[in-house]
């Protein structure tokens, strides 16, 4: 899912390129058949609902004999009153979170899937910052630390930044900084690296590169459900 072009707030540069190239890597590097890959460009709230319903229908049809990879590049937004986090649909501005997609709901529905594993790559931040510089209007120019959502089921989430940080672009490479190093590691290893190796590589390189080119920290993080805490590091995207 790539949310780049918003109706009411500034765009997320390179988000759709991130989505398209990640989809290509899923097919050509990870070996996922094209008919098993769904792309949602500039998703509205309705499109987000459709995406999750589609995943549920497939998991039911395959009776859990599946592995799910969910990728998102776009705006995240916090609720200033209670610091809950949301994905921002392209037809919303974040001022009314009733029409935004709760991150807690996303994790809950993905965690409840009948699947062998569910891995999320989230190239977004939930501080109210734009990808790059500036703040979304609803964040009033103050970075907010959104509440951390606890995954359930067999859910593992790699996020682009931590706390009040911003998820930056890598302008020279026309990607989000997080996505660039995600793709780079998949390319170098042909997708055969473990999640432990992948998360360490992304975290190390994003932290270093962000300080060099942005002069500001960006620290990717990984969170996971209790049921996979002893095994997630050994998971691989290729089967």
PDB file of C-alpha atoms in Angstrom:
ATOM      1  CA  UNK A   1       0.000   0.000   0.000  1.00  0.00           C
ATOM      2  CA  UNK A   2       1.467   3.308  -1.098  1.00  0.00           C
ATOM      3  CA  UNK A   3      -0.178   6.555  -0.028  1.00  0.00           C
ATOM      4  CA  UNK A   4       1.626   9.378  -1.782  1.00  0.00           C
ATOM      5  CA  UNK A   5      -0.956  11.802  -3.171  1.00  0.00           C
ATOM      6  CA  UNK A   6      -3.231  13.237  -0.496  1.00  0.00           C
ATOM      7  CA  UNK A   7      -6.202  15.480  -1.180  1.00  0.00           C
ATOM      8  CA  UNK A   8      -5.894  17.659   1.922  1.00  0.00           C
ATOM      9  CA  UNK A   9      -2.304  17.407   3.210  1.00  0.00           C
ATOM     10  CA  UNK A  10       1.169  17.397   1.599  1.00  0.00           C
ATOM     11  CA  UNK A  11       2.181  14.334  -0.381  1.00  0.00           C
ATOM     12  CA  UNK A  12       4.511  11.605   0.867  1.00  0.00           C
ATOM     13  CA  UNK A  13       7.373  11.747  -1.614  1.00  0.00           C
ATOM     14  CA  UNK A  14       8.347   8.427  -3.222  1.00  0.00           C
ATOM     15  CA  UNK A  15       5.625   6.425  -1.402  1.00  0.00           C
ATOM     16  CA  UNK A  16       4.179   4.953  -4.579  1.00  0.00           C
ATOM     17  CA  UNK A  17       7.630   4.214  -5.960  1.00  0.00           C
ATOM     18  CA  UNK A  18       8.385   2.442  -2.669  1.00  0.00           C
ATOM     19  CA  UNK A  19       5.238   0.345  -3.047  1.00  0.00           C
ATOM     20  CA  UNK A  20       5.845  -0.532  -6.700  1.00  0.00           C
ATOM     21  CA  UNK A  21       9.478  -1.538  -6.222  1.00  0.00           C
ATOM     22  CA  UNK A  22       8.686  -3.539  -3.082  1.00  0.00           C
ATOM     23  CA  UNK A  23       5.993  -5.398  -5.055  1.00  0.00           C
ATOM     24  CA  UNK A  24       8.578  -6.159  -7.763  1.00  0.00           C
ATOM     25  CA  UNK A  25      10.963  -7.527  -5.143  1.00  0.00           C
ATOM     26  CA  UNK A  26       8.170  -9.695  -3.735  1.00  0.00           C
ATOM     27  CA  UNK A  27       7.733 -11.286  -7.133  1.00  0.00           C
ATOM     28  CA  UNK A  28      11.261 -11.431  -8.540  1.00  0.00           C
ATOM     29  CA  UNK A  29      13.364 -11.780  -5.376  1.00  0.00           C
ATOM     30  CA  UNK A  30      11.056 -13.561  -2.932  1.00  0.00           C
ATOM     31  CA  UNK A  31       9.363 -15.665  -5.586  1.00  0.00           C
ATOM     32  CA  UNK A  32       5.792 -14.731  -4.732  1.00  0.00           C
ATOM     33  CA  UNK A  33       3.439 -15.306  -7.699  1.00  0.00           C
ATOM     34  CA  UNK A  34       2.082 -12.099  -9.191  1.00  0.00           C
ATOM     35  CA  UNK A  35      -1.526 -13.182  -8.583  1.00  0.00           C
ATOM     36  CA  UNK A  36      -0.722 -13.349  -4.870  1.00  0.00           C
ATOM     37  CA  UNK A  37       0.374  -9.702  -4.737  1.00  0.00           C
ATOM     38  CA  UNK A  38      -2.147  -6.908  -4.180  1.00  0.00           C
ATOM     39  CA  UNK A  39      -1.265  -3.231  -4.691  1.00  0.00           C
ATOM     40  CA  UNK A  40      -3.283  -0.307  -3.333  1.00  0.00           C
ATOM     41  CA  UNK A  41      -2.200   3.072  -4.673  1.00  0.00           C
ATOM     42  CA  UNK A  42      -3.300   6.227  -2.806  1.00  0.00           C
ATOM     43  CA  UNK A  43      -5.695   4.238  -0.631  1.00  0.00           C
ATOM     44  CA  UNK A  44      -8.827   5.773   0.846  1.00  0.00           C
ATOM     45  CA  UNK A  45     -10.395   4.467   4.062  1.00  0.00           C
ATOM     46  CA  UNK A  46     -12.599   2.212   1.944  1.00  0.00           C
ATOM     47  CA  UNK A  47      -9.586   0.833   0.091  1.00  0.00           C
ATOM     48  CA  UNK A  48      -7.906   0.018   3.390  1.00  0.00           C
ATOM     49  CA  UNK A  49     -10.979  -1.900   4.527  1.00  0.00           C
ATOM     50  CA  UNK A  50     -11.075  -3.762   1.211  1.00  0.00           C
ATOM     51  CA  UNK A  51      -7.404  -4.711   1.539  1.00  0.00           C
ATOM     52  CA  UNK A  52      -7.906  -6.285   4.967  1.00  0.00           C
ATOM     53  CA  UNK A  53     -11.105  -8.043   3.895  1.00  0.00           C
ATOM     54  CA  UNK A  54      -9.246  -9.486   0.915  1.00  0.00           C
ATOM     55  CA  UNK A  55      -6.484 -10.863   3.144  1.00  0.00           C
ATOM     56  CA  UNK A  56      -9.080 -12.393   5.486  1.00  0.00           C
ATOM     57  CA  UNK A  57     -10.920 -14.078   2.613  1.00  0.00           C
ATOM     58  CA  UNK A  58      -7.687 -15.572   1.289  1.00  0.00           C
ATOM     59  CA  UNK A  59      -6.578 -16.848   4.709  1.00  0.00           C
ATOM     60  CA  UNK A  60      -9.976 -18.481   5.213  1.00  0.00           C
ATOM     61  CA  UNK A  61      -9.863 -20.085   1.758  1.00  0.00           C
ATOM     62  CA  UNK A  62      -6.406 -21.518   2.414  1.00  0.00           C
ATOM     63  CA  UNK A  63      -7.279 -22.565   5.980  1.00  0.00           C
ATOM     64  CA  UNK A  64      -4.191 -20.864   7.370  1.00  0.00           C
ATOM     65  CA  UNK A  65      -1.703 -22.390   4.918  1.00  0.00           C
ATOM     66  CA  UNK A  66      -0.207 -19.012   4.035  1.00  0.00           C
ATOM     67  CA  UNK A  67       2.315 -16.379   5.072  1.00  0.00           C
ATOM     68  CA  UNK A  68       1.338 -12.711   4.920  1.00  0.00           C
ATOM     69  CA  UNK A  69       3.558  -9.700   4.167  1.00  0.00           C
ATOM     70  CA  UNK A  70       1.903  -6.305   4.643  1.00  0.00           C
ATOM     71  CA  UNK A  71       3.759  -3.204   3.419  1.00  0.00           C
ATOM     72  CA  UNK A  72       2.705   0.420   3.944  1.00  0.00           C
ATOM     73  CA  UNK A  73       4.339   3.683   2.873  1.00  0.00           C
ATOM     74  CA  UNK A  74       2.464   6.879   3.646  1.00  0.00           C
ATOM     75  CA  UNK A  75       1.396   9.238   6.394  1.00  0.00           C
ATOM     76  CA  UNK A  76       0.723   8.159   9.927  1.00  0.00           C
ATOM     77  CA  UNK A  77      -1.027  10.489  12.341  1.00  0.00           C
ATOM     78  CA  UNK A  78      -1.470  10.659  16.135  1.00  0.00           C
ATOM     79  CA  UNK A  79      -4.598  11.620  18.010  1.00  0.00           C
ATOM     80  CA  UNK A  80      -3.411  14.560  20.103  1.00  0.00           C
ATOM     81  CA  UNK A  81      -5.838  13.850  22.944  1.00  0.00           C
ATOM     82  CA  UNK A  82      -4.969  10.244  23.698  1.00  0.00           C
ATOM     83  CA  UNK A  83      -1.820   9.667  21.557  1.00  0.00           C
ATOM     84  CA  UNK A  84      -3.357   6.745  19.669  1.00  0.00           C
ATOM     85  CA  UNK A  85      -1.917   6.154  16.194  1.00  0.00           C
ATOM     86  CA  UNK A  86      -3.617   5.964  12.795  1.00  0.00           C
ATOM     87  CA  UNK A  87      -2.809   5.347   9.157  1.00  0.00           C
ATOM     88  CA  UNK A  88      -3.909   8.369   7.156  1.00  0.00           C
ATOM     89  CA  UNK A  89      -6.127   7.614   4.142  1.00  0.00           C
ATOM     90  CA  UNK A  90      -5.585   9.860   1.144  1.00  0.00           C
ATOM     91  CA  UNK A  91      -9.037  11.443   1.517  1.00  0.00           C
ATOM     92  CA  UNK A  92      -8.464  12.521   5.146  1.00  0.00           C
ATOM     93  CA  UNK A  93      -6.400  15.239   6.840  1.00  0.00           C
ATOM     94  CA  UNK A  94      -6.050  13.755  10.322  1.00  0.00           C
ATOM     95  CA  UNK A  95      -8.141  16.374  12.097  1.00  0.00           C
ATOM     96  CA  UNK A  96     -10.994  13.900  12.472  1.00  0.00           C
ATOM     97  CA  UNK A  97      -9.484  10.555  13.364  1.00  0.00           C
ATOM     98  CA  UNK A  98     -12.918   8.942  12.954  1.00  0.00           C
ATOM     99  CA  UNK A  99     -12.130   8.708   9.227  1.00  0.00           C
ATOM    100  CA  UNK A 100      -8.560   7.487   9.752  1.00  0.00           C
ATOM    101  CA  UNK A 101      -7.540   3.847  10.125  1.00  0.00           C
ATOM    102  CA  UNK A 102      -6.493   2.938  13.691  1.00  0.00           C
ATOM    103  CA  UNK A 103      -3.115   1.254  13.914  1.00  0.00           C
ATOM    104  CA  UNK A 104      -4.501  -0.855  16.766  1.00  0.00           C
ATOM    105  CA  UNK A 105      -7.247  -2.132  14.469  1.00  0.00           C
ATOM    106  CA  UNK A 106      -4.738  -2.962  11.740  1.00  0.00           C
ATOM    107  CA  UNK A 107      -2.594  -4.969  14.156  1.00  0.00           C
ATOM    108  CA  UNK A 108      -5.637  -6.678  15.663  1.00  0.00           C
ATOM    109  CA  UNK A 109      -7.072  -7.785  12.322  1.00  0.00           C
ATOM    110  CA  UNK A 110      -3.713  -8.918  10.971  1.00  0.00           C
ATOM    111  CA  UNK A 111      -2.930 -10.683  14.249  1.00  0.00           C
ATOM    112  CA  UNK A 112      -6.225 -12.569  14.113  1.00  0.00           C
ATOM    113  CA  UNK A 113      -5.571 -13.935  10.622  1.00  0.00           C
ATOM    114  CA  UNK A 114      -5.406 -17.678  10.237  1.00  0.00           C
ATOM    115  CA  UNK A 115      -1.836 -17.671   8.914  1.00  0.00           C
ATOM    116  CA  UNK A 116       1.557 -19.187   9.626  1.00  0.00           C
ATOM    117  CA  UNK A 117       3.122 -15.743   9.984  1.00  0.00           C
ATOM    118  CA  UNK A 118       2.248 -12.086   9.402  1.00  0.00           C
ATOM    119  CA  UNK A 119       5.116  -9.647   8.788  1.00  0.00           C
ATOM    120  CA  UNK A 120       4.511  -5.889   8.522  1.00  0.00           C
ATOM    121  CA  UNK A 121       6.891  -3.311   7.051  1.00  0.00           C
ATOM    122  CA  UNK A 122       5.725   0.169   8.065  1.00  0.00           C
ATOM    123  CA  UNK A 123       7.512   3.075   6.331  1.00  0.00           C
ATOM    124  CA  UNK A 124       5.615   5.738   8.248  1.00  0.00           C
ATOM    125  CA  UNK A 125       5.898   7.650  11.477  1.00  0.00           C
ATOM    126  CA  UNK A 126       3.139   8.526  13.937  1.00  0.00           C
ATOM    127  CA  UNK A 127       4.501  11.731  15.447  1.00  0.00           C
ATOM    128  CA  UNK A 128       2.554  14.070  13.165  1.00  0.00           C
ATOM    129  CA  UNK A 129       5.631  14.798  11.069  1.00  0.00           C
ATOM    130  CA  UNK A 130       5.718  14.714   7.282  1.00  0.00           C
ATOM    131  CA  UNK A 131       8.166  12.493   5.426  1.00  0.00           C
ATOM    132  CA  UNK A 132      10.991  14.983   5.286  1.00  0.00           C
ATOM    133  CA  UNK A 133      10.458  18.362   6.932  1.00  0.00           C
ATOM    134  CA  UNK A 134       7.459  20.053   8.495  1.00  0.00           C
ATOM    135  CA  UNK A 135       4.386  18.872  10.343  1.00  0.00           C
ATOM    136  CA  UNK A 136       0.910  17.888   9.274  1.00  0.00           C
ATOM    137  CA  UNK A 137      -1.583  20.639  10.055  1.00  0.00           C
ATOM    138  CA  UNK A 138      -3.377  18.565  12.664  1.00  0.00           C
ATOM    139  CA  UNK A 139      -0.179  18.055  14.662  1.00  0.00           C
ATOM    140  CA  UNK A 140       0.208  21.813  15.353  1.00  0.00           C
ATOM    141  CA  UNK A 141       3.948  21.734  14.759  1.00  0.00           C
ATOM    142  CA  UNK A 142       4.684  19.631  17.838  1.00  0.00           C
ATOM    143  CA  UNK A 143       6.022  16.092  17.525  1.00  0.00           C
ATOM    144  CA  UNK A 144       3.907  13.657  19.513  1.00  0.00           C
ATOM    145  CA  UNK A 145       4.939  10.258  20.828  1.00  0.00           C
ATOM    146  CA  UNK A 146       2.125   7.937  19.868  1.00  0.00           C
ATOM    147  CA  UNK A 147       1.259   5.006  22.092  1.00  0.00           C
ATOM    148  CA  UNK A 148       2.985   1.805  21.101  1.00  0.00           C
ATOM    149  CA  UNK A 149       0.541  -0.828  19.897  1.00  0.00           C
ATOM    150  CA  UNK A 150       1.170  -4.389  21.052  1.00  0.00           C
ATOM    151  CA  UNK A 151       0.953  -7.001  18.280  1.00  0.00           C
ATOM    152  CA  UNK A 152      -1.006 -10.197  18.824  1.00  0.00           C
ATOM    153  CA  UNK A 153      -1.239 -13.574  17.110  1.00  0.00           C
ATOM    154  CA  UNK A 154       1.822 -14.274  14.965  1.00  0.00           C
ATOM    155  CA  UNK A 155       2.425 -10.646  14.065  1.00  0.00           C
ATOM    156  CA  UNK A 156       5.886  -9.105  13.602  1.00  0.00           C
ATOM    157  CA  UNK A 157       6.220  -5.393  12.758  1.00  0.00           C
ATOM    158  CA  UNK A 158       9.270  -3.517  11.478  1.00  0.00           C
ATOM    159  CA  UNK A 159       8.692   0.225  11.661  1.00  0.00           C
ATOM    160  CA  UNK A 160      10.696   3.045  10.087  1.00  0.00           C
ATOM    161  CA  UNK A 161      11.161   5.186  13.196  1.00  0.00           C
ATOM    162  CA  UNK A 162      10.693   5.340  16.951  1.00  0.00           C
ATOM    163  CA  UNK A 163       8.845   7.641  19.320  1.00  0.00           C
ATOM    164  CA  UNK A 164       8.748  11.268  18.193  1.00  0.00           C
ATOM    165  CA  UNK A 165      11.081  10.738  15.230  1.00  0.00           C
ATOM    166  CA  UNK A 166      10.317  11.350  11.561  1.00  0.00           C
ATOM    167  CA  UNK A 167      10.511   8.747   8.788  1.00  0.00           C
ATOM    168  CA  UNK A 168      12.716  10.533   6.238  1.00  0.00           C
ATOM    169  CA  UNK A 169      13.084  10.160   2.465  1.00  0.00           C
ATOM    170  CA  UNK A 170      16.359   9.232   0.799  1.00  0.00           C
ATOM    171  CA  UNK A 171      16.116  11.796  -1.987  1.00  0.00           C
ATOM    172  CA  UNK A 172      19.202  10.626  -3.840  1.00  0.00           C
ATOM    173  CA  UNK A 173      17.705   7.137  -4.181  1.00  0.00           C
ATOM    174  CA  UNK A 174      14.035   8.189  -4.685  1.00  0.00           C
ATOM    175  CA  UNK A 175      12.877   5.995  -1.795  1.00  0.00           C
ATOM    176  CA  UNK A 176      11.974   6.275   1.835  1.00  0.00           C
ATOM    177  CA  UNK A 177      15.153   5.784   3.884  1.00  0.00           C
ATOM    178  CA  UNK A 178      13.705   2.716   5.610  1.00  0.00           C
ATOM    179  CA  UNK A 179      12.474   1.156   2.365  1.00  0.00           C
ATOM    180  CA  UNK A 180      15.765   1.750   0.565  1.00  0.00           C
ATOM    181  CA  UNK A 181      17.741  -0.322   3.062  1.00  0.00           C
ATOM    182  CA  UNK A 182      14.982  -2.942   3.250  1.00  0.00           C
ATOM    183  CA  UNK A 183      15.233  -3.409  -0.518  1.00  0.00           C
ATOM    184  CA  UNK A 184      19.034  -3.264  -0.506  1.00  0.00           C
ATOM    185  CA  UNK A 185      19.318  -6.128   1.977  1.00  0.00           C
ATOM    186  CA  UNK A 186      16.763  -8.228   0.117  1.00  0.00           C
ATOM    187  CA  UNK A 187      18.684  -7.667  -3.109  1.00  0.00           C
ATOM    188  CA  UNK A 188      22.062  -8.493  -1.591  1.00  0.00           C
ATOM    189  CA  UNK A 189      20.833 -11.725   0.019  1.00  0.00           C
ATOM    190  CA  UNK A 190      18.272 -12.731  -2.632  1.00  0.00           C
ATOM    191  CA  UNK A 191      15.717 -12.597   0.171  1.00  0.00           C
ATOM    192  CA  UNK A 192      17.346 -15.430   2.100  1.00  0.00           C
ATOM    193  CA  UNK A 193      18.283 -13.413   5.182  1.00  0.00           C
ATOM    194  CA  UNK A 194      16.492 -13.968   8.484  1.00  0.00           C
ATOM    195  CA  UNK A 195      14.287 -11.281  10.023  1.00  0.00           C
ATOM    196  CA  UNK A 196      16.885 -10.870  12.738  1.00  0.00           C
ATOM    197  CA  UNK A 197      19.577 -10.124  10.157  1.00  0.00           C
ATOM    198  CA  UNK A 198      17.237  -7.915   8.154  1.00  0.00           C
ATOM    199  CA  UNK A 199      16.124  -5.807  11.124  1.00  0.00           C
ATOM    200  CA  UNK A 200      19.705  -5.356  12.362  1.00  0.00           C
ATOM    201  CA  UNK A 201      20.867  -4.256   8.909  1.00  0.00           C
ATOM    202  CA  UNK A 202      18.011  -1.796   8.433  1.00  0.00           C
ATOM    203  CA  UNK A 203      18.353  -0.308  11.914  1.00  0.00           C
ATOM    204  CA  UNK A 204      22.120   0.149  11.683  1.00  0.00           C
ATOM    205  CA  UNK A 205      22.132   1.699   8.226  1.00  0.00           C
ATOM    206  CA  UNK A 206      19.079   3.929   8.641  1.00  0.00           C
ATOM    207  CA  UNK A 207      20.459   5.350  11.903  1.00  0.00           C
ATOM    208  CA  UNK A 208      23.816   6.106  10.305  1.00  0.00           C
ATOM    209  CA  UNK A 209      22.512   7.507   7.043  1.00  0.00           C
ATOM    210  CA  UNK A 210      19.861   9.683   8.683  1.00  0.00           C
ATOM    211  CA  UNK A 211      22.427  11.395  10.886  1.00  0.00           C
ATOM    212  CA  UNK A 212      24.684  11.975   7.872  1.00  0.00           C
ATOM    213  CA  UNK A 213      22.141  13.305   5.364  1.00  0.00           C
ATOM    214  CA  UNK A 214      19.377  14.658   7.626  1.00  0.00           C
ATOM    215  CA  UNK A 215      21.392  15.524  10.743  1.00  0.00           C
ATOM    216  CA  UNK A 216      18.513  14.073  12.725  1.00  0.00           C
ATOM    217  CA  UNK A 217      17.980  10.631  14.226  1.00  0.00           C
ATOM    218  CA  UNK A 218      15.751   7.977  12.709  1.00  0.00           C
ATOM    219  CA  UNK A 219      15.706   4.681  14.560  1.00  0.00           C
ATOM    220  CA  UNK A 220      13.756   1.769  13.081  1.00  0.00           C
ATOM    221  CA  UNK A 221      12.182  -0.573  15.590  1.00  0.00           C
ATOM    222  CA  UNK A 222      10.773  -4.074  15.660  1.00  0.00           C
ATOM    223  CA  UNK A 223       7.836  -5.194  17.778  1.00  0.00           C
ATOM    224  CA  UNK A 224       6.273  -8.634  17.909  1.00  0.00           C
ATOM    225  CA  UNK A 225       3.634 -10.666  19.682  1.00  0.00           C
ATOM    226  CA  UNK A 226       4.474 -12.818  22.683  1.00  0.00           C
ATOM    227  CA  UNK A 227       3.755 -15.996  20.737  1.00  0.00           C
ATOM    228  CA  UNK A 228       6.732 -15.437  18.394  1.00  0.00           C
ATOM    229  CA  UNK A 229       9.182 -13.765  20.792  1.00  0.00           C
ATOM    230  CA  UNK A 230      11.524 -16.771  20.824  1.00  0.00           C
ATOM    231  CA  UNK A 231      11.478 -17.478  17.096  1.00  0.00           C
ATOM    232  CA  UNK A 232      10.868 -14.304  15.055  1.00  0.00           C
ATOM    233  CA  UNK A 233      14.580 -13.676  14.489  1.00  0.00           C
ATOM    234  CA  UNK A 234      14.836 -16.913  12.501  1.00  0.00           C
ATOM    235  CA  UNK A 235      11.872 -16.224  10.219  1.00  0.00           C
ATOM    236  CA  UNK A 236      12.611 -15.698   6.535  1.00  0.00           C
ATOM    237  CA  UNK A 237      10.570 -14.027   3.806  1.00  0.00           C
ATOM    238  CA  UNK A 238      11.356 -16.858   1.396  1.00  0.00           C
ATOM    239  CA  UNK A 239      10.005 -20.319   2.143  1.00  0.00           C
TER     240      UNK A 239
END
